[in-house]
Amino acid sequence: MTIRQIFGATALTLFLSASAFAQTATLDLVEPIAEYKIYVSEKLEKLVEDTTAFTAAVKAGDVEKAKALFAPTRLSYEAIEPIAELFSDLDVAIDSRADDYEAAEADPEFPGFHRIEYGLWEKNSTEGLDPVADKLLADVTELKERITGLTFPPEKVVGGAAVLMEEVAATKISGEEDRYSHTDLWDFRGNFDGAYKIVELVRPLIEKTEGDFLKTVDENFAKVDTILAKYKEGDGYVSYEKLTDDDRKVLATAVNTLAEDLSTLRGKLGLD
């Protein structure tokens, strides 16, 4: 029995058309994906550079300098988080939280940025953090090396725009991520910038057919950007503790709306 007999002429035509569309979409994405890999590579270079300075401050026992470097160092990681998460072992080592460990903050296995964050803000000390700092720098360097040789899956890249905003809405608005330093707004900015970059790279592929969609997405990006701008302080952001419950609700609503729109981006590019 032939495929035509099994599916019927109409169904077969639709199947072949969908396949051709998906193949064309993937080919169209070659250039944006290549440009995105350059973007990620630049972020990784910056991440390694900043983590080197951050961990050096930790190992020197300079609590105030380490505190000042913590949030800006994390910006690059947050911007490329969907790609970093492809390597779950390194993502856990770099960015896991105390909740993931049986003894929470007291667990010797609790690693990475947030273990150091706990020491700096809750203990106001770098005592015992030298091996944690060394491991963090080694893991960040390893992440850079692994991603350098990675072929980026188009669906992960395009889907990453929504993932970044969904993560803010689902787990970060509560303030649980940077619970000791309250530097959450820096992380939000990194997530926002990473999502916006992805949309900008694929914009030429859909602007002729999805002009209304892009107009809505741009408006929603602008709303989130405006909200974040309210909390700017110098080169960074105010403590997340300064936001009221109503402030957080306004931010959550804007982020959720943007995330819902971005969740359709893969489908518009034939990647679902």
Short mmCIF file of C-alpha atoms in Angstrom, two decimals, residues 32-219:
data_model
loop_
_atom_site.label_atom_id
_atom_site.label_comp_id
_atom_site.label_asym_id
_atom_site.label_seq_id
_atom_site.Cartn_x
_atom_site.Cartn_y
_atom_site.Cartn_z
CA PRO A 32 19.73 34.44 12.29
CA ILE A 33 20.99 31.39 14.18
CA ALA A 34 24.56 32.14 13.09
CA GLU A 35 24.16 35.73 14.29
CA TYR A 36 22.66 34.52 17.55
CA LYS A 37 25.64 32.24 18.11
CA ILE A 38 27.92 35.26 17.75
CA TYR A 39 25.77 37.08 20.32
CA VAL A 40 25.98 34.14 22.72
CA SER A 41 29.74 33.87 22.20
CA GLU A 42 30.16 37.54 23.09
CA LYS A 43 28.05 37.09 26.20
CA LEU A 44 30.13 34.08 27.22
CA GLU A 45 33.37 36.03 26.79
CA LYS A 46 31.93 38.73 29.02
CA LEU A 47 30.67 36.14 31.51
CA VAL A 48 34.10 34.54 31.88
CA GLU A 49 35.78 37.94 32.16
CA ASP A 50 33.33 39.19 34.79
CA THR A 51 33.31 35.92 36.73
CA THR A 52 37.10 36.04 36.86
CA ALA A 53 36.95 39.47 38.50
CA PHE A 54 34.08 38.46 40.78
CA THR A 55 35.71 35.29 42.06
CA ALA A 56 39.02 37.12 42.51
CA ALA A 57 37.26 39.57 44.82
CA VAL A 58 35.72 36.67 46.74
CA LYS A 59 39.07 34.95 47.15
CA ALA A 60 40.69 38.22 48.23
CA GLY A 61 38.12 38.51 50.99
CA ASP A 62 36.82 41.81 49.60
CA VAL A 63 33.15 41.47 50.54
CA GLU A 64 32.02 44.90 49.31
CA LYS A 65 33.71 44.56 45.92
CA ALA A 66 32.31 41.06 45.48
CA LYS A 67 28.83 42.34 46.33
CA ALA A 68 29.19 45.13 43.77
CA LEU A 69 30.25 42.67 41.06
CA PHE A 70 27.65 39.96 41.76
CA ALA A 71 24.65 41.30 39.84
CA PRO A 72 26.45 42.70 36.77
CA THR A 73 28.39 39.44 36.44
CA ARG A 74 25.14 37.49 36.24
CA LEU A 75 23.67 39.66 33.46
CA SER A 76 25.42 37.76 30.67
CA TYR A 77 24.35 34.38 32.04
CA GLU A 78 20.72 35.43 32.34
CA ALA A 79 20.66 36.71 28.75
CA ILE A 80 21.66 33.32 27.31
CA GLU A 81 20.01 31.07 29.87
CA PRO A 82 18.02 28.90 27.38
CA ILE A 83 21.29 27.87 25.72
CA ALA A 84 23.15 27.44 29.01
CA GLU A 85 20.36 25.15 30.22
CA LEU A 86 21.11 22.71 27.38
CA PHE A 87 23.98 21.62 29.64
CA SER A 88 22.01 20.77 32.75
CA ASP A 89 25.01 19.68 34.80
CA LEU A 90 26.69 23.06 34.37
CA ASP A 91 23.46 25.00 34.81
CA VAL A 92 22.93 23.27 38.15
CA ALA A 93 26.53 23.89 39.20
CA ILE A 94 26.39 27.55 38.23
CA ASP A 95 22.86 28.68 39.03
CA SER A 96 21.00 26.25 41.33
CA ARG A 97 19.33 27.44 44.51
CA ALA A 98 19.48 26.27 48.11
CA ASP A 99 16.02 24.66 47.75
CA ASP A 100 17.57 22.06 45.43
CA TYR A 101 19.66 20.59 48.27
CA GLU A 102 18.65 18.51 51.28
CA ALA A 103 20.30 20.73 53.86
CA ALA A 104 19.61 23.93 51.90
CA GLU A 105 22.26 26.60 52.54
CA ALA A 106 24.08 24.34 55.00
CA ASP A 107 24.52 21.62 52.39
CA PRO A 108 28.18 21.35 51.29
CA GLU A 109 26.95 20.44 47.81
CA PHE A 110 25.19 23.81 47.36
CA PRO A 111 27.37 25.53 44.70
CA GLY A 112 27.66 28.43 42.32
CA PHE A 113 26.52 32.02 42.25
CA HIS A 114 23.83 31.61 44.87
CA ARG A 115 26.09 29.85 47.38
CA ILE A 116 28.45 32.80 47.15
CA GLU A 117 25.53 35.22 47.29
CA TYR A 118 24.41 33.60 50.55
CA GLY A 119 27.86 33.99 52.09
CA LEU A 120 28.23 37.61 51.02
CA TRP A 121 24.85 38.88 52.14
CA GLU A 122 23.72 36.57 54.92
CA LYS A 123 27.14 36.03 56.51
CA ASN A 124 28.79 39.22 55.25
CA SER A 125 31.83 37.04 54.76
CA THR A 126 33.83 35.13 52.17
CA GLU A 127 34.92 32.51 54.67
CA GLY A 128 34.96 29.04 53.12
CA LEU A 129 34.09 30.35 49.67
CA ASP A 130 37.47 29.90 47.94
CA PRO A 131 36.68 26.42 46.57
CA VAL A 132 33.18 27.53 45.58
CA ALA A 133 34.65 30.47 43.68
CA ASP A 134 37.23 28.26 41.95
CA LYS A 135 34.53 25.79 40.92
CA LEU A 136 32.25 28.55 39.64
CA LEU A 137 34.96 30.00 37.42
CA ALA A 138 35.87 26.52 36.15
CA ASP A 139 32.22 25.77 35.36
CA VAL A 140 31.65 29.07 33.56
CA THR A 141 34.80 28.46 31.50
CA GLU A 142 33.66 24.93 30.70
CA LEU A 143 30.26 26.28 29.63
CA LYS A 144 31.95 28.64 27.19
CA GLU A 145 33.99 25.78 25.72
CA ARG A 146 31.01 23.49 25.32
CA ILE A 147 28.79 26.10 23.72
CA THR A 148 31.56 27.08 21.29
CA GLY A 149 31.28 23.61 19.72
CA LEU A 150 27.48 23.42 19.89
CA THR A 151 25.14 23.38 16.92
CA PHE A 152 22.26 25.57 18.07
CA PRO A 153 18.83 23.90 17.63
CA PRO A 154 16.57 26.50 15.89
CA GLU A 155 13.55 25.56 17.98
CA LYS A 156 15.54 26.13 21.18
CA VAL A 157 16.78 29.51 20.01
CA VAL A 158 13.40 30.81 18.85
CA GLY A 159 11.58 29.22 21.78
CA GLY A 160 14.11 30.79 24.11
CA ALA A 161 12.47 34.21 23.76
CA ALA A 162 9.34 32.93 25.48
CA VAL A 163 11.27 30.76 27.94
CA LEU A 164 13.19 33.77 29.26
CA MET A 165 10.02 35.73 29.96
CA GLU A 166 8.11 32.70 31.26
CA GLU A 167 10.86 32.04 33.78
CA VAL A 168 10.62 35.59 35.08
CA ALA A 169 6.85 35.27 35.42
CA ALA A 170 6.82 31.78 36.92
CA THR A 171 9.73 31.74 39.36
CA LYS A 172 11.43 35.13 39.60
CA ILE A 173 8.71 37.68 40.29
CA SER A 174 8.44 36.22 43.80
CA GLY A 175 12.04 37.23 44.50
CA GLU A 176 13.17 33.68 45.15
CA GLU A 177 16.14 33.73 42.79
CA ASP A 178 18.31 36.40 44.37
CA ARG A 179 16.76 36.02 47.80
CA TYR A 180 19.83 37.17 49.75
CA SER A 181 21.04 40.09 47.64
CA HIS A 182 17.65 41.19 46.22
CA THR A 183 19.34 42.00 42.91
CA ASP A 184 16.47 40.37 40.98
CA LEU A 185 15.87 43.34 38.70
CA TRP A 186 19.33 42.86 37.19
CA ASP A 187 18.36 39.29 36.31
CA PHE A 188 15.09 40.50 34.79
CA ARG A 189 17.06 42.89 32.60
CA GLY A 190 19.32 40.08 31.39
CA ASN A 191 16.31 37.89 30.57
CA PHE A 192 14.59 40.81 28.82
CA ASP A 193 17.65 41.64 26.71
CA GLY A 194 18.11 38.00 25.70
CA ALA A 195 14.48 37.65 24.63
CA TYR A 196 14.53 40.92 22.70
CA LYS A 197 17.68 39.90 20.83
CA ILE A 198 16.03 36.71 19.57
CA VAL A 199 12.99 38.61 18.30
CA GLU A 200 15.19 41.15 16.55
CA LEU A 201 17.12 38.41 14.75
CA VAL A 202 14.03 36.65 13.40
CA ARG A 203 12.05 39.86 12.72
CA PRO A 204 12.97 40.02 8.99
CA LEU A 205 11.51 36.53 8.48
CA ILE A 206 8.01 37.43 9.67
CA GLU A 207 7.58 41.18 9.42
CA LYS A 208 5.79 41.02 6.05
CA THR A 209 3.24 38.45 7.18
CA GLU A 210 3.07 39.13 10.91
CA GLY A 211 3.22 42.91 11.11
CA ASP A 212 0.37 43.16 13.63
CA PHE A 213 1.95 40.48 15.81
CA LEU A 214 5.30 42.29 15.85
CA LYS A 215 3.59 45.59 16.63
CA THR A 216 1.94 44.00 19.67
CA VAL A 217 5.18 42.34 20.77
CA ASP A 218 7.08 45.60 20.44
CA GLU A 219 4.45 47.39 22.51
#
